[in-house]
Tab-separated table of C-alpha atoms in Angstrom:
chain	number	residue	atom	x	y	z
A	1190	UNK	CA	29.577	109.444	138.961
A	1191	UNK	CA	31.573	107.979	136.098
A	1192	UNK	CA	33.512	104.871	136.814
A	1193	UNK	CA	36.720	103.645	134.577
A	1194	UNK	CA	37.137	100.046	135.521
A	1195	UNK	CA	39.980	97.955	134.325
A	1196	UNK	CA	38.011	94.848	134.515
A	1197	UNK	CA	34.185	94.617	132.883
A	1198	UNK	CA	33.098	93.396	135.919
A	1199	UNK	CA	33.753	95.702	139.323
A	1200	UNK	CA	35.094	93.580	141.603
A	1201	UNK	CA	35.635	95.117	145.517
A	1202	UNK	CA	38.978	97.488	145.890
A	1203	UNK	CA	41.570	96.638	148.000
A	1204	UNK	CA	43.214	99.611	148.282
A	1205	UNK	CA	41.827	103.092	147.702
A	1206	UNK	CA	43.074	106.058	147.424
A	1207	UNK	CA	41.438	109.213	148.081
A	1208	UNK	CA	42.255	112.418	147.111
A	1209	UNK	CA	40.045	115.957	145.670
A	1210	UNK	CA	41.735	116.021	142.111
A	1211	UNK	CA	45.049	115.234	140.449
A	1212	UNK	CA	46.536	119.492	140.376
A	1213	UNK	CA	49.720	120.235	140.327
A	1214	UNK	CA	50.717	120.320	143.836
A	1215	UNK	CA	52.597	118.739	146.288
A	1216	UNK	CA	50.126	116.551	147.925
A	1217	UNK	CA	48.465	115.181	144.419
A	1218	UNK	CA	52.342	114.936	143.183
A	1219	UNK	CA	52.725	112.110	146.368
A	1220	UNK	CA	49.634	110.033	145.886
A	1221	UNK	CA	50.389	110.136	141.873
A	1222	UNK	CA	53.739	108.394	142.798
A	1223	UNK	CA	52.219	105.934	145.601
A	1224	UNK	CA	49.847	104.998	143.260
A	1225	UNK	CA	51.689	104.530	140.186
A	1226	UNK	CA	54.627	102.285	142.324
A	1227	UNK	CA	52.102	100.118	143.814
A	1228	UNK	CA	50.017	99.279	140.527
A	1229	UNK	CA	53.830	98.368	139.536
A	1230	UNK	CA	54.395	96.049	142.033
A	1231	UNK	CA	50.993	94.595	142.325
A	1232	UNK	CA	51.681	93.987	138.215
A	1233	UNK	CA	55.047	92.526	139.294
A	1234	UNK	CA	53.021	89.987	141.568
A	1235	UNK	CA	50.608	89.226	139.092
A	1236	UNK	CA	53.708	88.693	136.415
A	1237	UNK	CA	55.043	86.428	139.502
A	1238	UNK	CA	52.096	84.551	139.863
A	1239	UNK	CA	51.294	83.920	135.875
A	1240	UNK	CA	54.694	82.430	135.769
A	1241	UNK	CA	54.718	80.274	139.050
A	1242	UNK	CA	51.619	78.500	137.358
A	1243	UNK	CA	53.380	77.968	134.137
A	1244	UNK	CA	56.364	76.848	135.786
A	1245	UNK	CA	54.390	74.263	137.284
A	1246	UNK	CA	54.608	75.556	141.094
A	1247	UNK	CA	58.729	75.910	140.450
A	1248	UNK	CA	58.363	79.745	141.453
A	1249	UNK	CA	56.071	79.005	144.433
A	1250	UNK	CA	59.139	79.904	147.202
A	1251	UNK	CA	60.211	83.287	144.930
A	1252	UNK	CA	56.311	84.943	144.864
A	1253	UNK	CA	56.178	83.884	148.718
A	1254	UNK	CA	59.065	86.028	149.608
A	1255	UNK	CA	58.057	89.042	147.432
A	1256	UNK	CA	54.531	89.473	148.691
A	1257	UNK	CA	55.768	89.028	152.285
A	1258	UNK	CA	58.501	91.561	151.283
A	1259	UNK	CA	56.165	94.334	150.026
A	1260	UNK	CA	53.041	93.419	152.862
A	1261	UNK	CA	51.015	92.050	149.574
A	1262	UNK	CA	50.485	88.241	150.838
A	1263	UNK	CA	47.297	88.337	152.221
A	1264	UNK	CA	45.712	89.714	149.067
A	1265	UNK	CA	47.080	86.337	146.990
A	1266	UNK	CA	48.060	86.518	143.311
A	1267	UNK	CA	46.907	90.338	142.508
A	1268	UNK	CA	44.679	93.180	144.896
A	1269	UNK	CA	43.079	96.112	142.696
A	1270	UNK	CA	44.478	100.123	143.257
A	1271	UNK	CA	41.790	102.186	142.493
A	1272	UNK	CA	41.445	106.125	143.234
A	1273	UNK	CA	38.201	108.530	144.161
A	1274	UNK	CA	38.471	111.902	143.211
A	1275	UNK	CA	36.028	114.886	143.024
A	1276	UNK	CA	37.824	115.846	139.381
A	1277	UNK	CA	39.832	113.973	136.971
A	1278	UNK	CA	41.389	117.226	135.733
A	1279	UNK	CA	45.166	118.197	136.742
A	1280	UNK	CA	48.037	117.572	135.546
A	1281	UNK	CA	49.114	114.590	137.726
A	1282	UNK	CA	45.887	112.456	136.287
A	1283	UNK	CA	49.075	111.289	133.225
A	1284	UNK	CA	50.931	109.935	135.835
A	1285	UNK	CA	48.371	107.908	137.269
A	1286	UNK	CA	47.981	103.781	135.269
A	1287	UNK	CA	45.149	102.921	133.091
A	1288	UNK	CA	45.215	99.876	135.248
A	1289	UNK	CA	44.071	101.974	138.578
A	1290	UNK	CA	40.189	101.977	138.648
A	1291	UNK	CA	39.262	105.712	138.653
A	1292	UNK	CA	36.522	106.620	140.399
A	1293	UNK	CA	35.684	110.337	139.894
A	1294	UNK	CA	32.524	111.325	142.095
A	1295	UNK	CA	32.200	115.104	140.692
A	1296	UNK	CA	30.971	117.875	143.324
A	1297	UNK	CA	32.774	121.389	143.671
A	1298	UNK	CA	33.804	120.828	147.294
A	1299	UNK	CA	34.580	118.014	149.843
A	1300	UNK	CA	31.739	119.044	152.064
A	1301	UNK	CA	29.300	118.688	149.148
A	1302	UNK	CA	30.704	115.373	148.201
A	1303	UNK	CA	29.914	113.546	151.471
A	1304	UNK	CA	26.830	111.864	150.679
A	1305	UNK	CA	28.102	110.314	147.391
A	1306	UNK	CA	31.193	109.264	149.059
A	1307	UNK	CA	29.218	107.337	151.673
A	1308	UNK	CA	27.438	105.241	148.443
A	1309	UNK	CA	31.316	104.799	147.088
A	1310	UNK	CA	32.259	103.268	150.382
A	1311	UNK	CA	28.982	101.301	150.442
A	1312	UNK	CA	29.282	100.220	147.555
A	1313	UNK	CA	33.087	99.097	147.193
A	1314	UNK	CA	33.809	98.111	150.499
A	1315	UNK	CA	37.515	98.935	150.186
A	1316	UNK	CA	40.021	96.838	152.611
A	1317	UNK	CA	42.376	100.004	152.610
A	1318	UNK	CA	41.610	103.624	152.778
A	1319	UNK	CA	43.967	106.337	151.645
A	1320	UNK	CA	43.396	109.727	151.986
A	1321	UNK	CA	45.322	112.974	152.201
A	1322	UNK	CA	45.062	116.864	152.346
A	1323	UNK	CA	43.073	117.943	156.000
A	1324	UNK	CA	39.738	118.710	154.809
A	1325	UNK	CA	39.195	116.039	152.452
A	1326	UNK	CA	40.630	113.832	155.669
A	1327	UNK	CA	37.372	115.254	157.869
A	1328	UNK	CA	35.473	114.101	154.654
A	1329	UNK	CA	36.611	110.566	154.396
A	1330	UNK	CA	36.568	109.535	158.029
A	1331	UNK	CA	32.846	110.922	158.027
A	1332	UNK	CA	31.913	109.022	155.148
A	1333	UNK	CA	33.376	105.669	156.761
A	1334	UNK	CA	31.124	106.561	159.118
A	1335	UNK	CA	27.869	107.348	158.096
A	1336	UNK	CA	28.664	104.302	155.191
A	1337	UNK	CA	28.630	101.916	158.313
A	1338	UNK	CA	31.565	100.327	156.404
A	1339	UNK	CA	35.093	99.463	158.209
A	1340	UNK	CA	37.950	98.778	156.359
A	1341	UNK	CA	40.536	96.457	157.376
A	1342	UNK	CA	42.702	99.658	157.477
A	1343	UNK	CA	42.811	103.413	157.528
A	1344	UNK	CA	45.529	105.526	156.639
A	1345	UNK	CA	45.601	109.324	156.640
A	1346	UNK	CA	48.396	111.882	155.372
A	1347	UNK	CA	48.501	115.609	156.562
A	1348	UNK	CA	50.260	117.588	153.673
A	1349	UNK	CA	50.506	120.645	155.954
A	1350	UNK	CA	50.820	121.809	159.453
A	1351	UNK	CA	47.682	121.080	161.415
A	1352	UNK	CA	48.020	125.104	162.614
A	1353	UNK	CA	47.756	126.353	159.056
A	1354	UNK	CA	44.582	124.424	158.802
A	1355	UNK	CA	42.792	125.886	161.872
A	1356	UNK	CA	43.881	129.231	161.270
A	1357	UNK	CA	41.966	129.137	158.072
A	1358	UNK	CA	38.657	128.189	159.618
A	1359	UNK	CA	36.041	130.621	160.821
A	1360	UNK	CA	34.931	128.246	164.084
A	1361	UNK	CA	38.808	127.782	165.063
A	1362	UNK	CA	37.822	125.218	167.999
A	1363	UNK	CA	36.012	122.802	165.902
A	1364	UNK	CA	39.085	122.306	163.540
A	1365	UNK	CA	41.224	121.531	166.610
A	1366	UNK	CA	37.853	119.061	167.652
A	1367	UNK	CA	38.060	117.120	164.093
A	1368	UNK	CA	41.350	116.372	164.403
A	1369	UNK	CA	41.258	115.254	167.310
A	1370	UNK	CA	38.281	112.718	167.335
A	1371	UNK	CA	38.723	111.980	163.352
A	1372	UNK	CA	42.444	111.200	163.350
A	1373	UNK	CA	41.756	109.304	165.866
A	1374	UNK	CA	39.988	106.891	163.828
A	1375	UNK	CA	42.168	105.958	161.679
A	1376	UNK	CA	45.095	103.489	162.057
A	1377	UNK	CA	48.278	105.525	160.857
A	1378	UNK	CA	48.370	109.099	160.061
A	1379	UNK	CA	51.799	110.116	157.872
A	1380	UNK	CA	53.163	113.362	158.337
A	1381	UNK	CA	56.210	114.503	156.333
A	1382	UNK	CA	57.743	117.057	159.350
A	1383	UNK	CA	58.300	116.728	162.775
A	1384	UNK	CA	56.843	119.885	163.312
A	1385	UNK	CA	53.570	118.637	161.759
A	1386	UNK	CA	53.872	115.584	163.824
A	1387	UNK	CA	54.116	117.476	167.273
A	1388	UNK	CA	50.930	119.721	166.311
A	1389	UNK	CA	48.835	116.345	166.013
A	1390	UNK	CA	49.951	114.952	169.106
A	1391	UNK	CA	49.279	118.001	170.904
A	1392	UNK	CA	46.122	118.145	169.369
A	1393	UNK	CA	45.389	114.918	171.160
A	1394	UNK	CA	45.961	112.453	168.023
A	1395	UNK	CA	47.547	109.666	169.912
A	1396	UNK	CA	51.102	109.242	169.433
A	1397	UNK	CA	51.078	105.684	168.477
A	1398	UNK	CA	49.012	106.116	165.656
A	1399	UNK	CA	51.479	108.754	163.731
A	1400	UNK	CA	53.955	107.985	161.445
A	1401	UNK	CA	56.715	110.518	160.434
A	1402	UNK	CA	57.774	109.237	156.335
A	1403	UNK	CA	59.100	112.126	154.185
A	1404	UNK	CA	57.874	112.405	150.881
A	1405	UNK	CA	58.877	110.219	147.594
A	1406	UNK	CA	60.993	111.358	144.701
A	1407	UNK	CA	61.628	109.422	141.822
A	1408	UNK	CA	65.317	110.529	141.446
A	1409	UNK	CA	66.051	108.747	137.877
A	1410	UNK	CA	62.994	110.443	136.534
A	1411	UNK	CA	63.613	113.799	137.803
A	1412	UNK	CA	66.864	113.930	136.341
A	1413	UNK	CA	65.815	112.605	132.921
A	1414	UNK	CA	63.537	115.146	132.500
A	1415	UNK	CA	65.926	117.560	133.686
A	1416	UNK	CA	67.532	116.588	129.915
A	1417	UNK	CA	64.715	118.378	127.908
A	1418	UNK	CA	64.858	121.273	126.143
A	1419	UNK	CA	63.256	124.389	127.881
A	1420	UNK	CA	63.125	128.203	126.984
A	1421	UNK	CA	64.120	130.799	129.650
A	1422	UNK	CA	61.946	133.748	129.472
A	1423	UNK	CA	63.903	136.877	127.806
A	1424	UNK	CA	65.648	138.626	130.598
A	1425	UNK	CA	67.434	142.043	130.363
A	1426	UNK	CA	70.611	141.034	131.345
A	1427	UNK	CA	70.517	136.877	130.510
A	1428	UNK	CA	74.306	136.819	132.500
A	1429	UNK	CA	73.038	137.513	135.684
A	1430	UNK	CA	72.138	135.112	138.835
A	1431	UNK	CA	69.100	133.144	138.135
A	1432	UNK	CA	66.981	132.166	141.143
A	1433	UNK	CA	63.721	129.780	140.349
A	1434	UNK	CA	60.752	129.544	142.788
A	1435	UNK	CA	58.100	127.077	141.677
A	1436	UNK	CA	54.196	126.608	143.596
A	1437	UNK	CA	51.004	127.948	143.532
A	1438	UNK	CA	51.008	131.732	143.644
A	1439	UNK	CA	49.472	132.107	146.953
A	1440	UNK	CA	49.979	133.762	150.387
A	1441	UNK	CA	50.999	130.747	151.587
A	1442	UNK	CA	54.162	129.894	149.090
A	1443	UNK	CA	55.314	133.872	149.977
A	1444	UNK	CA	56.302	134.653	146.679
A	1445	UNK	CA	55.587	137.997	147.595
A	1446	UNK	CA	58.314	137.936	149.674
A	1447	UNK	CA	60.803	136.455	147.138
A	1448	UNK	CA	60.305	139.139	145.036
A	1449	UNK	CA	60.925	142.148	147.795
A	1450	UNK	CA	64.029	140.265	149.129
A	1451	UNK	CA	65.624	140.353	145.646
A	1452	UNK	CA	64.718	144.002	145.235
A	1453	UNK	CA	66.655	144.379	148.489
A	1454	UNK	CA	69.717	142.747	147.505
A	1455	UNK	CA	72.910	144.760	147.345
A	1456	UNK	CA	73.464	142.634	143.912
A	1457	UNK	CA	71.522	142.022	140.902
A	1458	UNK	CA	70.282	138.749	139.905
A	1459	UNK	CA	67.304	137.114	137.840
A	1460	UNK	CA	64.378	135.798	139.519
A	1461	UNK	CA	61.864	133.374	137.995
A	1462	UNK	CA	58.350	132.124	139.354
A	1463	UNK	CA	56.720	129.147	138.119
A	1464	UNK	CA	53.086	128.756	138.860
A	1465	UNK	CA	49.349	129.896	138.766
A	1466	UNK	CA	47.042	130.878	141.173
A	1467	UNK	CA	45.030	134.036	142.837
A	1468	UNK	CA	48.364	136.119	143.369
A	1469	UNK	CA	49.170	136.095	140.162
A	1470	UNK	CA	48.385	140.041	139.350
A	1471	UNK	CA	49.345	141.603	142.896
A	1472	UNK	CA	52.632	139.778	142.445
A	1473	UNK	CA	53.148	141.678	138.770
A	1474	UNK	CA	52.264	144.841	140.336
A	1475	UNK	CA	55.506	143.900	142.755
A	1476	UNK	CA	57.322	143.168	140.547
A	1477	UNK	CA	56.624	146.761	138.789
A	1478	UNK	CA	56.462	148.676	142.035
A	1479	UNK	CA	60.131	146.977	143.453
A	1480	UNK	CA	61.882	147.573	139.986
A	1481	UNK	CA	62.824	144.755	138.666
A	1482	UNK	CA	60.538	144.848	135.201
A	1483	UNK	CA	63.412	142.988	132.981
A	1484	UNK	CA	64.786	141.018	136.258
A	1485	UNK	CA	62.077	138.971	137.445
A	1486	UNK	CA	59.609	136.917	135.439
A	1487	UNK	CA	56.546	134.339	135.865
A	1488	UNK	CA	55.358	132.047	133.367
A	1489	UNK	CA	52.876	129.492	133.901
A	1490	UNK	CA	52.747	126.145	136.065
A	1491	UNK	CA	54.633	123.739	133.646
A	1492	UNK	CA	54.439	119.792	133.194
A	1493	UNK	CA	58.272	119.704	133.421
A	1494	UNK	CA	59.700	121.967	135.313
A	1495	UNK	CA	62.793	120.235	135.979
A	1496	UNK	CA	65.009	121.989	133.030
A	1497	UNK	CA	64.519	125.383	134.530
A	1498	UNK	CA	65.336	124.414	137.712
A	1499	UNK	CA	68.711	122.844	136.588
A	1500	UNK	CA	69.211	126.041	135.332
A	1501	UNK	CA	68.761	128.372	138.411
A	1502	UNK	CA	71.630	128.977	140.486
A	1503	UNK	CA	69.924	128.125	143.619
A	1504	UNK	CA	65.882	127.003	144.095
A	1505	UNK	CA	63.931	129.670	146.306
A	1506	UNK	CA	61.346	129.083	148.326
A	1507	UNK	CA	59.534	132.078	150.759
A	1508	UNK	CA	56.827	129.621	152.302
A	1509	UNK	CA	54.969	131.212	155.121
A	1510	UNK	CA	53.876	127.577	156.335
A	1511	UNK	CA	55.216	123.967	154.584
A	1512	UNK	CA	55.191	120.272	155.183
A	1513	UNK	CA	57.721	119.288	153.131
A	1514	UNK	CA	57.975	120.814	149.713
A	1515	UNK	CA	58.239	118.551	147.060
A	1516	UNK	CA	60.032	121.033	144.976
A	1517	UNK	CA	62.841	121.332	147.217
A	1518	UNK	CA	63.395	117.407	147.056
A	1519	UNK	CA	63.567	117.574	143.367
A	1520	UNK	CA	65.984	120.532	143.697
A	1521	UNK	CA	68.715	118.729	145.442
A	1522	UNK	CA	67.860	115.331	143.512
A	1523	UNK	CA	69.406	117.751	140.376
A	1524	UNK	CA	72.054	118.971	142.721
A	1525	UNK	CA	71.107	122.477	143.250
A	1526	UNK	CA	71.102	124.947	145.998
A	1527	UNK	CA	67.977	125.178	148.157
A	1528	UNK	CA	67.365	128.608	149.905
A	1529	UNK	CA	64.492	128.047	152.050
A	1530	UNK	CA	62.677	129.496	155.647
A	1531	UNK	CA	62.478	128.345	158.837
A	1532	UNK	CA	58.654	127.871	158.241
A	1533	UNK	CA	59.360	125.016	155.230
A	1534	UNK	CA	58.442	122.333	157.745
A	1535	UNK	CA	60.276	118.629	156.518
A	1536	UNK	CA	63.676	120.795	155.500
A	1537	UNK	CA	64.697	121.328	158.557
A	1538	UNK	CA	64.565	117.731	159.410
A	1539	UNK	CA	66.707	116.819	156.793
A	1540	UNK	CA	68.890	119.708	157.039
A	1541	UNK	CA	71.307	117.255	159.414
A	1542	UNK	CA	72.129	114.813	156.193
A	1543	UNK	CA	73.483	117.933	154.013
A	1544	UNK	CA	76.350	119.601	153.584
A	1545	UNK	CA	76.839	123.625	154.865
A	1546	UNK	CA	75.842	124.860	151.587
A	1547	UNK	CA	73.295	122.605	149.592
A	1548	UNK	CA	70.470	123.596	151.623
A	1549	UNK	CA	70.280	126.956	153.296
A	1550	UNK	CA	67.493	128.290	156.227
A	1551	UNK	CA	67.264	131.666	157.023
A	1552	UNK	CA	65.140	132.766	160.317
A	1553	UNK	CA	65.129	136.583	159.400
A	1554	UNK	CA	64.601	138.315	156.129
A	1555	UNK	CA	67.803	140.010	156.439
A	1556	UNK	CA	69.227	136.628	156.851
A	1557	UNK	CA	67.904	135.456	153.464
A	1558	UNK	CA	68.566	138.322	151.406
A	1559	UNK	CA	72.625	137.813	153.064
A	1560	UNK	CA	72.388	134.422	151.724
A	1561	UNK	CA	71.173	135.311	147.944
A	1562	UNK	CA	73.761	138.201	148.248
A	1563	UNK	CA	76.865	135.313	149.083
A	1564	UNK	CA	75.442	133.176	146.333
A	1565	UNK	CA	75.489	135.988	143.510
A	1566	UNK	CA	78.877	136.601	145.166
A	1567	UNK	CA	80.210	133.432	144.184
A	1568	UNK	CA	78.697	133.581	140.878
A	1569	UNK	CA	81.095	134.020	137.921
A	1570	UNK	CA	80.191	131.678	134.563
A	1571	UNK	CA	78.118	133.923	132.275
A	1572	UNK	CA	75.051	133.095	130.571
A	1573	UNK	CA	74.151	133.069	126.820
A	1574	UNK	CA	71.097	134.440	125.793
A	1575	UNK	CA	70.556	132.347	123.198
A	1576	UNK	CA	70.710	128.788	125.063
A	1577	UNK	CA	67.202	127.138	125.470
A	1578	UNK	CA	68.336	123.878	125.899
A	1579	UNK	CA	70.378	121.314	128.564
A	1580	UNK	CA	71.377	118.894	126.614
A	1581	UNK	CA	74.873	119.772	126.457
A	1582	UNK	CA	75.160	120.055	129.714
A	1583	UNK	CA	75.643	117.855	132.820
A	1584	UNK	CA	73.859	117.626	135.950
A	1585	UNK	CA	75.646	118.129	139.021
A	1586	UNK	CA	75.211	115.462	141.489
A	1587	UNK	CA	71.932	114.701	143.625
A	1588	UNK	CA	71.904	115.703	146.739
A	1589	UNK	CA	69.393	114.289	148.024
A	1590	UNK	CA	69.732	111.857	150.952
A	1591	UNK	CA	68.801	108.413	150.178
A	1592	UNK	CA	66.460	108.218	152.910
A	1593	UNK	CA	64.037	110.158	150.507
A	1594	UNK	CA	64.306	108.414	147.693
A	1595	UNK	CA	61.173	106.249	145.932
A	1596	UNK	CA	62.220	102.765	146.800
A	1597	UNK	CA	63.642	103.706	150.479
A	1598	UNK	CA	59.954	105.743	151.073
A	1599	UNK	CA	57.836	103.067	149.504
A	1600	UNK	CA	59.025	100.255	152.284
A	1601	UNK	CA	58.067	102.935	154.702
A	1602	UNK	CA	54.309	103.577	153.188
A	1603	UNK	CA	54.152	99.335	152.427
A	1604	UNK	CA	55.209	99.038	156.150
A	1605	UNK	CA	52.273	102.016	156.972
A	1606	UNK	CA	49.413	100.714	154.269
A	1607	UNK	CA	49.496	97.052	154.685
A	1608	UNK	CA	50.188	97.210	158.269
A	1609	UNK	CA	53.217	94.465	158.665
């Protein structure tokens, strides 16, 4: 267990984090931004509180109202972030501060990682507990247990519909048991859907204990990065459509799918899939077998997506099951067009605060493949093969409503963590 302290001396967490390792998806993408805003803020209080002393007590009334604003009072001048994880490898570990305490406990699954986790909470004695993803949930709350340790507070985050989990389980009943007498234990559980809401409470997690608080997206940041230079991969016919999918390449993201409804469309257009995972060859046999060698591409899962995606004419997503995809956020926060299905969870929640067009849901597949077909339709700038780069051009718009954005979602999670 290797430990990365920010003081010599480990002093006892206030709040942890949990989470199985810092990949590229959308759950680890969350955390990475919870946890890199509230090491901010707790440096803002500490900034606060160097200055009220220096000031003599002058700024006494000033650090009062912050840390009553952001639910930070009751841990006085500074409390410590840290973060357990099973592996410090992914690439949201950059976005997480030096000054969070990293706690990396090893072990190749949750299940195996129990025991050690137990010692962690032993050991620490954190005030807060943070967790997310369902299994590594289970994990936690049975580690709290067996530790004999209670924290102060508990807070839990289901990336996914409950139904998805379950499904994927061999003993089906005892995944509906655990979340039933597990969530129960904790104080607030966060889901990002309303449809993932309703399967807890049905599952018998009480209804006072779940909170519905869509994910974060940094909006500024998004769009700055949005300004680097990227390199589209070398498509027949560069003038056509471009449509962008980005996720793991799994059954559940249903790139499969993508790539038969653009074979099916009465119009050509470019598709382009960002992303690893176990798919990966069946999908370039598709791609072979439905004809579009030349017209649809995948590269690899990249650090900054955000340039190809300002480059698509609408973002593409063929989810089979979804909380709320991250990806789609980031999509509107650069103004594009969102094609989803009726199975990406959170979208169709926020699918009242958008206009007709920026975010469309199709309940069929002939229903999506109309929509890419109207989209190509409209389509009439051309597209030189030789550009690589966005700087010359200018974002459309976000979006994105500003119920989602960081600061409005962080008073939500302060409200949910801290418990004022």
């Amino acid at each position: 267990m290797n430990n990365h302290s920010r003081d010599n001396e480990m002093k006892l967490s206030d709040c942890t984090f949990c989470l199985p390792s810092f990949s590229g998806g959308g759950a680890e993408r969350v955390f990475a931004n919870l946890i890199s805003e509230l090491v901010r803020r707790d440096r803002y209080a500490s900034q606060n509180s160097h200055k009220k002393k220096m000031d003599n007590g002058k700024n006494e009334s000033s650090k009062v109202a912050y840390d009553e604003a952001s639910g930070l009072a009751e841990f006085g001048d500074s409390f410590s972030v840290n973060c357990i994880v099973m592996s410090e490898q992914g690439a949201m570990r950059k976005l997480i501060p030096d000054t969070c305490n990293l706690i990396n406990i090893g072990g190749n699954s949750a299940k195996s990682s129990l025991l050690r986790l137990v010692m962690v909470f032993r050991w620490q004695k954190p005030k807060i507990v943070i967790s997310t993803m369902a299994y590594f949930n289970f994990i936690i709350i049975l580690a709290l247990i067996f530790s004999l340790h209670r924290p102060k507070r508990v807070l839990l985050r289901e990336a996914n519909v409950p139904s998805s989990t379950i499904e994927s389980l061999r003993i089906r009943w005892l995944g509906r048991f655990l979340y039933k007498w597990l969530y129960n234990r904790a104080d607030i559980v966060v889901c990002n859907s309303s449809e993932t809401m309703d399967e807890l409470v049905a599952l018998g997690v009480d209804r006072s204990r779940v909170a519905l608080i869509p994910n974060p997206v940094d909006i500024c940041s998004v769009r700055k990065q949005a300004q680097d230079a990227c390199s589209l991969p070398n498509f027949l016919d560069p003038s056509l459509p471009l449509f962008v999918s980005l996720g793991r390449l799994t059954k559940q993201k249903g790139m499969d799918r993508l790539i038969s409804w653009v074979a099916s469309m009465r119009s050509a257009a470019n598709l382009l899939i960002i992303g690893h995972g176990p798919e990966r060859d069946e999908l370039d046999r598709l791609i072979e077998s439905n004809g579009l060698i030349g017209r649809a591409k995948i590269i690899d899962f990249q650090d900054n997506p955000f340039p190809f995606m300002s480059n698509a004419d609408a973002v593409l997503f063929g989810s089979r099951w979804e909380g709320l995809p991250n990806v789609a956020l980031e999509a509107l926060a650069l103004g594009k067009q969102v094609v989803a299905t009726t199975r990406c969870g959170g979208l169709l929640d926020m699918k009242i605060f958008l206009d007709d067009q920026a975010l469309l849901i199709a309940d069929t597949d002939e229903a999506y493949i109309a929509m890419l077909n109207r989209i190509v339709d409209r389509h009439h700038s051309t597209r030189n093969i030789k550009k690589a780069s966005l700087r010359e051009n200018k974002l459309a718009d976000s979006k994105l409503p500003s119920d989602y954005n960081l600061n409005s979602v962080m008073e939500k999670y302060e409200k949910a963590i801290f418990g004022r």
